[in-house]
Amino acid sequence: MILRLVIGSLLARMLTVGMTILAIALSVALFLGVEKVRTGAKASFADTISGTDLIVGARSGSVQLLLYSVFRIGNATNNVTWQSYQDIAQRPEVDWIVPISLGDSHKQFRVMGTSVEFFERYKYRRDRGLAVSDGALMTDLFDAVIGADVAAALNYEVGSPIVVAHGIASFTEHKDQPFRVSGILEKTGTPVDRTVIVSLEAIEAIHVDWKSGAQAPGAPTPTEVIRQMDLQPQAVTAALVGVNSPLQTFALQRAINEYREEPLLAVLPGVALQELWGIVGIAETALLVVSAMVVVTALIGMMATIFSSLNERRREMAIYRAMGAKPSTILGLLVFEATVTSALGALLGLCLLYLGLFLSRPVVDKAFGLWLPLEAPSAHEGWVLLGVVVAGAIVSLAPAYRAYRLSLADGMIVRM
Amino acid sequence: MLLGESGSGKSTLLSMICGTVLAESGQVSVDGQDLGAVSSGARDRYRVEKIGMIFQQFNLLPFGSVLDNVMLPLGFAPERRGRAGHAPSTAKDLCLALGLPEEVISAKAATLSVGQQQRVAVARALIGQPPIVIADEPTSALDAGSQQAFLDLLFEQVRAFGTTLLMVSHDPGMASRFDRVLHMQDIAVITRPNQ
């Protein structure tokens, strides 16, 4: 009966209580949403490259190597000579090796020279491989395969011509050797989407007339002549390596790092990704803190609402007192009300979160390549929700204590 | 009956009898119980077990149903709950005896007229047969015609239950209906703190 009256009292103040519940719900949904995006982004980030055991490049930092070889951010300080590349490729531990040659660009996108094996070996989200959504892989020397974002941003389709610019953000172009789009890759949510992929030989071919970063004077070599030339590259930027057995990864890594002919660096992609996430993670923590502040704000809002409702509810308290309720019962009633309010807010917030996830998931996946899993609330989220309810009960102690004092002073006769 | 002008200390005396205000000196004894000698929890318990309370107005929790309002004291008073038997039907019988229409009984208290609300308050004061009913100017919110009808019902029920009625009023016109009439100015001296 008391419970029925408490619920009746809450219903009678439906508007203010409803707004409080809504505020708590929105803040909880925001907090859990940020948490979801955060873990989703982290997983997505860690899933950028998988299946590769080692990334090899010129000696620099592991994060830098990861950034330029996988994320196409920044530049290599040095190259790996073809001789070193061959030495590594011939080591017994190596199952497969894919060369990567970077340095040129097309519009705002990087151009990457590699072998056809790249399309088979590059994996993301554990075991997903690259697939061509339109056209085919490179068959001709001047064929290019472009990522989904490149195609979308530049409105390219199969057969579109591409002129590669020398260097990054440069005005000199390899206009004597234009490429043709032979295939467009499916969206992956990885940096591959923003990459123009050509063959390693093609990278050599467009640099035939170039000496130390500038085009040699005189007539350009005709493409027919280039096709006849030996286009064995002198160097590559980096290489992705797969080993025969995971146990050999560390032995191979040490062998490469101690390679005598040239300073090289081999990193485990997972370790380097962790290191990189450690740097990026600060922003993510800041976001989480801000959304936690929003939850706190909503709870303080509830406290303010209870405070302001006390005056109009003094009559109610007096009736309870006249009917034998102890002042501590009044305190308990208010705390119970606040607990119910914040529990409803937390539950509604959870519903809003799942509704939001359900609606935004395809859009987010398409736009950012971020896959947000739609799964039952984790134990962690359960603790968050419980925390909100307990915090709601705790903040209500202040107004409840005031009600306690008021009802002690008022007794049954309200002195307004 | 306790007669007195407003400001004559009636409310304070009632609060002391009900045990929500303690006497600074002297002794308040109700039904042989010295209220100053027991804990505040025991006084809260005593209040609901021994006293049915009727206010001038705003007696009811407006969001509760009439039945829930009538049964409210039983939630805090095990002895009264025991005497009330099956609480919902007892509450309903009381309401009917006080002339409340049947369809009103399940309605929300806020939808009732003032006269009906006062009668619900009587039912609430009487449920579980407390030995004392205290009514603090229960008719002041009613018009003259309803006042008489209300008092008739109140007396009828109080008599049926064998309950002591302590009523506070400033209207000497009703004094003839009571066994005993006390004037506040005869029994109390008001001293106010100097400004």
XYZ file of N, CA, C and O in Angstrom, chain A residues 238-361:
496
model
N 58.664 -0.892 -47.290
C 58.440 -1.796 -46.156
C 57.974 -3.140 -46.696
O 57.760 -3.285 -47.908
N 57.840 -4.093 -45.824
C 57.350 -5.396 -46.250
C 56.499 -6.003 -45.151
O 56.748 -5.803 -43.958
N 55.428 -6.690 -45.555
C 54.610 -7.460 -44.616
C 55.086 -8.901 -44.695
O 55.266 -9.432 -45.776
N 55.294 -9.499 -43.544
C 55.866 -10.842 -43.520
C 54.958 -11.796 -42.747
O 54.428 -11.434 -41.693
N 54.795 -12.998 -43.285
C 54.121 -14.067 -42.562
C 55.125 -15.168 -42.297
O 55.952 -15.469 -43.166
N 55.081 -15.733 -41.080
C 56.046 -16.797 -40.770
C 55.351 -18.156 -40.842
O 54.117 -18.242 -40.792
N 56.176 -19.203 -40.935
C 55.640 -20.559 -41.034
C 54.944 -20.965 -39.752
O 53.877 -21.538 -39.762
N 55.607 -20.656 -38.625
C 55.045 -21.018 -37.336
C 55.146 -19.804 -36.414
O 56.166 -19.117 -36.412
N 54.099 -19.530 -35.641
C 54.129 -18.350 -34.756
C 55.336 -18.354 -33.822
O 55.807 -17.298 -33.415
N 55.834 -19.543 -33.510
C 56.961 -19.640 -32.588
C 58.208 -18.985 -33.166
O 59.102 -18.581 -32.432
N 58.266 -18.900 -34.503
C 59.471 -18.374 -35.139
C 59.454 -16.854 -35.254
O 60.434 -16.248 -35.656
N 58.311 -16.242 -34.881
C 58.168 -14.803 -35.069
C 59.294 -14.030 -34.393
O 59.924 -13.168 -34.996
N 59.561 -14.397 -33.124
C 60.530 -13.603 -32.367
C 61.953 -13.838 -32.870
O 62.758 -12.913 -32.916
N 62.228 -15.067 -33.276
C 63.557 -15.360 -33.821
C 63.787 -14.555 -35.093
O 64.845 -13.933 -35.274
N 62.761 -14.520 -35.936
C 62.890 -13.780 -37.189
C 63.017 -12.283 -36.900
O 63.833 -11.589 -37.508
N 62.212 -11.811 -35.934
C 62.267 -10.385 -35.589
C 63.679 -9.997 -35.155
O 64.233 -8.992 -35.592
N 64.269 -10.861 -34.303
C 65.609 -10.554 -33.823
C 66.608 -10.593 -34.976
O 67.458 -9.709 -35.094
N 66.467 -11.586 -35.838
C 67.381 -11.711 -36.979
C 67.330 -10.459 -37.845
O 68.366 -9.937 -38.273
N 66.108 -9.952 -38.074
C 65.976 -8.763 -38.930
C 66.548 -7.539 -38.225
O 67.249 -6.720 -38.809
N 66.226 -7.421 -36.921
C 66.710 -6.247 -36.192
C 68.239 -6.236 -36.086
O 68.839 -5.181 -35.919
N 68.848 -7.435 -36.183
C 70.306 -7.512 -36.082
C 70.982 -7.679 -37.440
O 72.167 -7.995 -37.530
N 70.201 -7.442 -38.491
C 70.713 -7.581 -39.861
C 71.887 -6.635 -40.064
O 71.792 -5.436 -39.767
N 73.016 -7.188 -40.558
C 74.256 -6.400 -40.539
C 74.398 -5.440 -41.705
O 75.034 -4.388 -41.578
N 73.857 -5.802 -42.873
C 74.112 -5.003 -44.085
C 73.416 -3.643 -44.039
O 73.829 -2.709 -44.695
N 72.325 -3.566 -43.258
C 71.492 -2.359 -43.311
C 70.713 -2.274 -42.009
O 70.287 -3.297 -41.477
N 70.526 -1.069 -41.442
C 69.711 -0.988 -40.213
C 68.229 -1.188 -40.529
O 67.621 -0.378 -41.218
N 67.673 -2.279 -40.046
C 66.264 -2.587 -40.317
C 65.502 -2.694 -39.000
O 66.093 -2.826 -37.925
N 64.193 -2.667 -39.127
C 63.343 -2.805 -37.951
C 62.183 -3.721 -38.300
O 61.522 -3.545 -39.324
N 61.935 -4.706 -37.454
C 60.755 -5.559 -37.620
C 59.887 -5.391 -36.384
O 60.378 -5.431 -35.255
N 58.595 -5.144 -36.582
C 57.698 -4.990 -35.427
C 56.528 -5.949 -35.558
O 56.122 -6.317 -36.656
N 56.008 -6.328 -34.399
C 54.772 -7.115 -34.391
C 53.619 -6.122 -34.491
O 53.519 -5.211 -33.667
N 52.751 -6.293 -35.492
C 51.677 -5.304 -35.689
C 50.831 -5.107 -34.433
O 50.500 -3.976 -34.079
N 50.497 -6.183 -33.733
C 49.653 -6.082 -32.545
C 50.287 -5.216 -31.467
O 49.638 -4.355 -30.889
N 51.604 -5.419 -31.263
C 52.308 -4.658 -30.232
C 52.368 -3.180 -30.615
O 52.103 -2.290 -29.799
N 52.688 -2.933 -31.894
C 52.794 -1.548 -32.352
C 51.427 -0.855 -32.281
O 51.339 0.319 -31.928
N 50.370 -1.605 -32.606
C 49.012 -1.034 -32.534
C 48.674 -0.647 -31.099
O 48.104 0.410 -30.850
N 49.063 -1.521 -30.153
C 48.841 -1.232 -28.738
C 49.533 0.049 -28.336
O 48.984 0.898 -27.642
N 50.786 0.173 -28.818
C 51.587 1.339 -28.496
C 50.923 2.602 -29.046
O 50.822 3.624 -28.366
N 50.446 2.487 -30.279
C 49.810 3.627 -30.932
C 48.506 3.982 -30.218
O 48.194 5.150 -29.994
N 47.758 2.943 -29.811
C 46.486 3.192 -29.117
C 46.734 3.895 -27.788
O 45.934 4.715 -27.343
N 47.867 3.589 -27.185
C 48.235 4.259 -25.944
C 48.323 5.768 -26.128
O 48.031 6.540 -25.216
N 48.723 6.175 -27.341
C 48.841 7.617 -27.620
C 47.457 8.192 -27.937
O 47.038 9.214 -27.411
N 46.729 7.482 -28.815
C 45.400 7.954 -29.238
C 44.412 7.885 -28.075
O 43.487 8.674 -27.984
N 44.675 6.932 -27.163
C 43.720 6.631 -26.101
C 43.423 7.781 -25.160
O 42.393 7.778 -24.489
N 44.300 8.784 -25.096
C 44.085 9.892 -24.166
C 42.813 10.652 -24.533
O 41.989 10.967 -23.669
N 42.642 10.901 -25.820
C 41.450 11.622 -26.288
C 40.201 10.847 -25.920
O 39.191 11.412 -25.482
N 40.319 9.535 -26.058
C 39.179 8.671 -25.794
C 38.814 8.697 -24.311
O 37.639 8.758 -23.933
N 39.836 8.733 -23.455
C 39.575 8.839 -22.017
C 38.917 10.170 -21.694
O 37.987 10.233 -20.878
N 39.370 11.238 -22.361
C 38.785 12.560 -22.137
C 37.295 12.533 -22.475
O 36.458 13.066 -21.740
N 36.975 11.883 -23.586
C 35.578 11.782 -24.024
C 34.743 11.065 -22.968
O 33.622 11.466 -22.639
N 35.333 10.009 -22.414
C 34.625 9.227 -21.399
C 34.385 10.070 -20.148
O 33.300 10.044 -19.561
N 35.393 10.846 -19.770
C 35.263 11.694 -18.583
C 34.153 12.720 -18.793
O 33.310 12.944 -17.920
N 34.128 13.309 -19.999
C 33.094 14.316 -20.280
C 31.707 13.692 -20.177
O 30.793 14.260 -19.568
N 31.538 12.488 -20.735
C 30.202 11.893 -20.690
C 29.844 11.463 -19.265
O 28.669 11.484 -18.895
N 30.859 11.117 -18.470
C 30.568 10.817 -17.061
C 30.084 12.078 -16.348
O 29.178 12.026 -15.503
N 30.672 13.230 -16.724
C 30.230 14.497 -16.135
C 28.768 14.768 -16.481
O 28.027 15.339 -15.682
N 28.356 14.366 -17.666
C 26.958 14.573 -18.065
C 26.026 13.759 -17.160
O 24.978 14.239 -16.731
N 26.452 12.543 -16.823
C 25.657 11.718 -15.907
C 25.556 12.404 -14.545
O 24.466 12.500 -13.954
N 26.696 12.918 -14.068
C 26.702 13.606 -12.777
C 25.755 14.807 -12.823
O 24.972 15.046 -11.891
N 25.803 15.553 -13.945
C 24.925 16.721 -14.096
C 23.461 16.313 -14.004
O 22.659 16.969 -13.330
N 23.112 15.219 -14.663
C 21.722 14.761 -14.635
C 21.304 14.398 -13.211
O 20.188 14.715 -12.779
N 22.217 13.775 -12.472
C 21.883 13.380 -11.097
C 21.729 14.607 -10.203
O 20.845 14.657 -9.343
N 22.584 15.610 -10.423
C 22.455 16.841 -9.638
C 21.139 17.530 -9.997
O 20.464 18.102 -9.137
N 20.759 17.427 -11.277
C 19.460 17.963 -11.697
C 18.331 17.306 -10.916
O 17.394 17.976 -10.465
N 18.455 15.988 -10.733
C 17.428 15.278 -9.968
C 17.412 15.772 -8.523
O 16.337 15.992 -7.944
N 18.600 15.995 -7.957
C 18.679 16.476 -6.581
C 17.986 17.833 -6.467
O 17.198 18.060 -5.539
N 18.244 18.715 -7.440
C 17.624 20.045 -7.422
C 16.100 19.913 -7.502
O 15.368 20.629 -6.799
N 15.629 18.981 -8.350
C 14.185 18.794 -8.498
C 13.561 18.334 -7.185
O 12.493 18.815 -6.794
N 14.245 17.404 -6.498
C 13.686 16.923 -5.228
C 13.667 18.062 -4.216
O 12.671 18.275 -3.520
N 14.772 18.836 -4.171
C 14.822 19.977 -3.247
C 13.642 20.903 -3.479
O 12.946 21.308 -2.543
N 13.403 21.249 -4.759
C 12.364 22.241 -5.023
C 10.971 21.659 -4.812
O 10.015 22.397 -4.607
N 10.861 20.327 -4.834
C 9.533 19.735 -4.619
C 9.201 19.621 -3.125
O 8.053 19.404 -2.762
N 10.218 19.773 -2.272
C 9.987 19.537 -0.841
C 8.922 20.466 -0.271
O 8.064 20.047 0.500
N 8.982 21.750 -0.675
C 8.053 22.708 -0.096
C 6.607 22.352 -0.387
O 5.760 22.359 0.498
N 6.344 22.002 -1.659
C 4.966 21.679 -2.004
C 4.537 20.327 -1.448
O 3.358 20.002 -1.436
N 5.508 19.558 -0.968
C 5.157 18.231 -0.461
C 5.151 18.178 1.065
O 5.028 17.103 1.643
N 5.286 19.335 1.723
C 5.317 19.321 3.184
C 4.007 18.801 3.750
O 3.979 18.108 4.765
N 2.903 19.124 3.063
C 1.593 18.639 3.513
C 1.571 17.105 3.490
O 1.121 16.456 4.428
N 2.088 16.578 2.375
C 2.149 15.121 2.216
C 2.946 14.489 3.367
O 2.526 13.492 3.971
N 4.105 15.124 3.649
C 4.948 14.603 4.733
C 4.199 14.666 6.069
O 4.288 13.750 6.893
N 3.454 15.788 6.281
C 2.728 15.956 7.545
C 1.668 14.875 7.709
O 1.465 14.347 8.807
N 1.018 14.521 6.602
C -0.001 13.467 6.691
C 0.655 12.137 7.070
O 0.185 11.415 7.950
N 1.791 11.849 6.409
C 2.507 10.620 6.775
C 2.899 10.627 8.251
O 2.776 9.625 8.951
N 3.361 11.815 8.722
C 3.770 11.915 10.120
C 2.577 11.668 11.043
O 2.682 10.933 12.029
N 1.431 12.291 10.727
C 0.242 12.126 11.559
C -0.189 10.671 11.599
O -0.746 10.191 12.577
N 0.090 9.954 10.508
C -0.301 8.552 10.438
C 0.769 7.652 11.044
O 0.785 6.446 10.800
N 1.704 8.231 11.779
C 2.646 7.400 12.523
C 3.976 7.165 11.855
O 4.806 6.424 12.374
N 4.218 7.794 10.665
C 5.498 7.589 10.011
C 6.583 8.302 10.802
O 6.405 9.435 11.235
N 7.706 7.623 11.001
C 8.838 8.248 11.676
C 9.515 9.204 10.705
O 9.428 9.011 9.495
N 10.239 10.199 11.218
C 11.007 11.054 10.307
C 11.947 10.235 9.422
O 12.150 10.559 8.259
N 12.478 9.139 9.986
C 13.380 8.324 9.170
C 12.623 7.624 8.054
O 13.185 7.318 7.004
N 11.318 7.353 8.272
C 10.518 6.767 7.200
C 10.377 7.765 6.058
O 10.430 7.393 4.874
N 10.201 9.050 6.423
C 10.112 10.097 5.404
C 11.410 10.125 4.593
O 11.393 10.186 3.357
N 12.532 10.059 5.300
C 13.834 10.036 4.631
C 13.924 8.848 3.684
O 14.306 8.974 2.526
N 13.504 7.685 4.192
C 13.542 6.477 3.380
C 12.656 6.587 2.148
O 13.041 6.166 1.060
N 11.489 7.182 2.328
C 10.558 7.339 1.210
C 11.205 8.139 0.082
O 11.138 7.761 -1.085
N 11.860 9.257 0.459
C 12.455 10.120 -0.563
C 13.617 9.427 -1.261
O 13.759 9.504 -2.476
N 14.443 8.729 -0.472
C 15.575 8.021 -1.082
C 15.058 6.918 -2.001
O 15.568 6.718 -3.101
N 13.995 6.241 -1.544
C 13.411 5.184 -2.376
C 12.886 5.760 -3.693
O 13.124 5.201 -4.766
N 12.201 6.882 -3.588
C 11.696 7.538 -4.800
C 12.813 7.855 -5.778
O 12.709 7.603 -6.972
N 13.905 8.429 -5.226
C 15.036 8.796 -6.078
C 15.659 7.556 -6.701
O 16.066 7.564 -7.866
N 15.705 6.466 -5.930
C 16.273 5.229 -6.453
C 15.421 4.698 -7.604
O 15.939 4.300 -8.644
N 14.098 4.734 -7.395
C 13.194 4.283 -8.460
C 13.382 5.169 -9.685
O 13.497 4.680 -10.827
N 13.456 6.494 -9.457
C 13.611 7.426 -10.571
C 14.892 7.141 -11.345
O 14.876 7.031 -12.574
N 16.008 6.989 -10.628
C 17.263 6.783 -11.357
C 17.322 5.399 -11.978
O 17.910 5.234 -13.043
N 16.663 4.416 -11.348
C 16.631 3.080 -11.963
C 15.846 3.131 -13.269
O 16.266 2.563 -14.278
N 14.709 3.840 -13.250
C 13.929 3.972 -14.482
C 14.747 4.709 -15.534
O 14.741 4.341 -16.715
N 15.466 5.753 -15.086
C 16.314 6.502 -16.012
C 17.384 5.612 -16.626
O 17.603 5.635 -17.836
N 18.009 4.798 -15.787
C 19.074 3.919 -16.277
C 18.518 2.910 -17.280
O 19.116 2.662 -18.331
N 17.337 2.358 -16.962
C 16.738 1.372 -17.865
C 16.356 2.010 -19.190
O 16.638 1.467 -20.269
N 15.713 3.188 -19.102
C 15.318 3.875 -20.319
C 16.559 4.228 -21.137
O 16.552 4.132 -22.370
N 17.638 4.615 -20.423
C 18.878 4.940 -21.102
C 19.420 3.748 -21.873
O 19.875 3.879 -23.008
N 19.312 2.569 -21.252
C 19.776 1.349 -21.911
C 18.953 1.098 -23.178
O 19.494 0.754 -24.234
N 17.619 1.299 -23.059
C 16.749 1.122 -24.223
C 17.122 2.110 -25.330
O 17.223 1.738 -26.497
N 17.340 3.381 -24.928
C 17.713 4.402 -25.909
C 19.014 4.025 -26.596
O 19.157 4.187 -27.811
N 19.955 3.496 -25.804
C 21.249 3.115 -26.360
C 21.076 2.061 -27.453
O 21.606 2.191 -28.543
N 20.268 1.028 -27.119
C 20.120 -0.052 -28.098
C 19.344 0.411 -29.317
O 19.654 0.022 -30.446
N 18.357 1.278 -29.085
C 17.615 1.832 -30.212
C 18.566 2.630 -31.096
O 18.592 2.479 -32.324
N 19.378 3.471 -30.453
C 20.338 4.297 -31.201
C 21.337 3.437 -31.946
O 21.624 3.679 -33.118
N 21.845 2.406 -31.282
C 22.815 1.509 -31.918
C 22.195 0.832 -33.123
O 22.777 0.772 -34.201
N 20.949 0.353 -32.907
C 20.267 -0.383 -33.963
C 20.084 0.507 -35.190
O 20.279 0.081 -36.327
N 19.722 1.781 -34.945
C 19.446 2.688 -36.060
C 20.737 3.168 -36.730
O 20.796 3.307 -37.938
N 21.782 3.426 -35.906
C 22.955 4.087 -36.476
C 24.002 3.104 -36.979
O 24.930 3.497 -37.661
N 23.845 1.836 -36.624
C 24.898 0.866 -36.910
C 25.269 0.779 -38.399
O 26.446 0.893 -38.734
